[in-house]
XYZ file of C-alpha atoms in Angstrom:
92
model
C -168.452 139.390 59.673
C -167.485 139.498 56.638
C -163.796 137.396 57.489
C -165.385 133.340 57.978
C -163.200 130.708 59.221
C -162.650 129.296 55.768
C -160.923 132.671 54.623
C -159.150 132.771 57.497
C -157.563 129.444 57.634
C -157.574 130.019 53.641
C -155.137 133.400 54.204
C -152.946 131.637 57.371
C -152.164 128.386 54.924
C -150.947 131.002 52.009
C -148.957 132.912 53.969
C -148.341 130.622 58.020
C -146.711 127.748 58.340
C -150.290 125.858 57.675
C -153.938 127.256 58.616
C -154.007 126.606 62.077
C -151.372 127.749 62.221
C -152.629 132.060 63.501
C -149.565 133.366 65.639
C -147.026 134.285 63.575
C -145.933 136.906 62.260
C -146.585 136.569 58.706
C -150.314 134.944 58.835
C -151.203 137.850 61.594
C -149.509 140.986 59.422
C -151.679 139.388 56.130
C -154.576 138.813 57.954
C -154.651 142.486 59.562
C -153.679 143.937 55.404
C -156.742 142.352 54.629
C -158.732 143.352 56.679
C -157.153 146.334 56.030
C -157.968 146.948 52.903
C -162.078 146.307 53.248
C -162.512 148.598 55.639
C -160.149 151.161 53.134
C -163.062 150.107 50.886
C -165.820 150.920 53.368
C -164.357 154.683 54.601
C -164.333 155.487 50.601
C -167.673 155.150 50.359
C -168.781 156.478 54.127
C -166.937 159.140 54.689
C -167.374 160.243 57.708
C -167.873 156.741 59.625
C -164.755 157.899 62.598
C -164.987 155.517 64.270
C -164.101 152.822 61.421
C -161.955 155.586 60.696
C -159.724 155.082 64.126
C -160.109 151.411 64.287
C -157.482 150.900 60.832
C -155.312 154.093 62.740
C -155.145 151.055 65.489
C -154.509 147.425 62.831
C -151.641 149.932 60.510
C -150.610 150.688 63.743
C -150.050 147.379 65.163
C -149.400 146.042 61.683
C -146.051 147.583 60.722
C -145.160 146.979 64.837
C -144.832 143.424 63.204
C -143.848 144.156 60.692
C -140.699 145.768 62.340
C -140.670 142.980 65.160
C -139.976 140.559 62.108
C -137.595 143.286 59.939
C -135.238 143.074 63.516
C -135.801 139.336 63.848
C -135.329 137.825 60.150
C -134.588 140.153 57.672
C -135.434 137.060 54.851
C -138.963 136.401 56.566
C -139.483 140.400 56.793
C -139.245 140.233 52.974
C -140.867 137.718 51.083
C -144.014 138.973 53.586
C -143.362 142.437 52.024
C -143.439 141.109 48.496
C -145.904 138.807 49.411
C -148.315 141.228 49.917
C -147.308 143.505 47.865
C -145.734 146.075 50.767
C -143.597 148.839 50.416
C -141.432 148.422 52.876
C -141.396 151.487 55.546
C -138.947 150.084 58.034
C -135.377 151.968 56.719
C-alpha cells in the first residue's frame, strides 16, 4: 500500500496527540486528507475508475463527518486542524 506504517505514524505524530494515538479526530482527518489527495491524483490519470470515485466520495463524507464532530465539540481544535491542513471551512 502507498501508506507505510512509518508514514502513518508520522501523520499521527504531526496532527494527533502522538504517533500511537490513532483514534484522535485530528489524526484521522489528517490521514483521510492524505488518502483523498492520493485518490484524487489517481482519478486524474484514470478518469473511468468508478470504484475509486465511489471510495473517494465515501472518504470525503467520513472526513466531513469528523470535521462536523470537531466543530460541535471543540471549535478551537476544529480551527487548528483546518488551518494546519489548509482545508476550506465548509461548516457554516
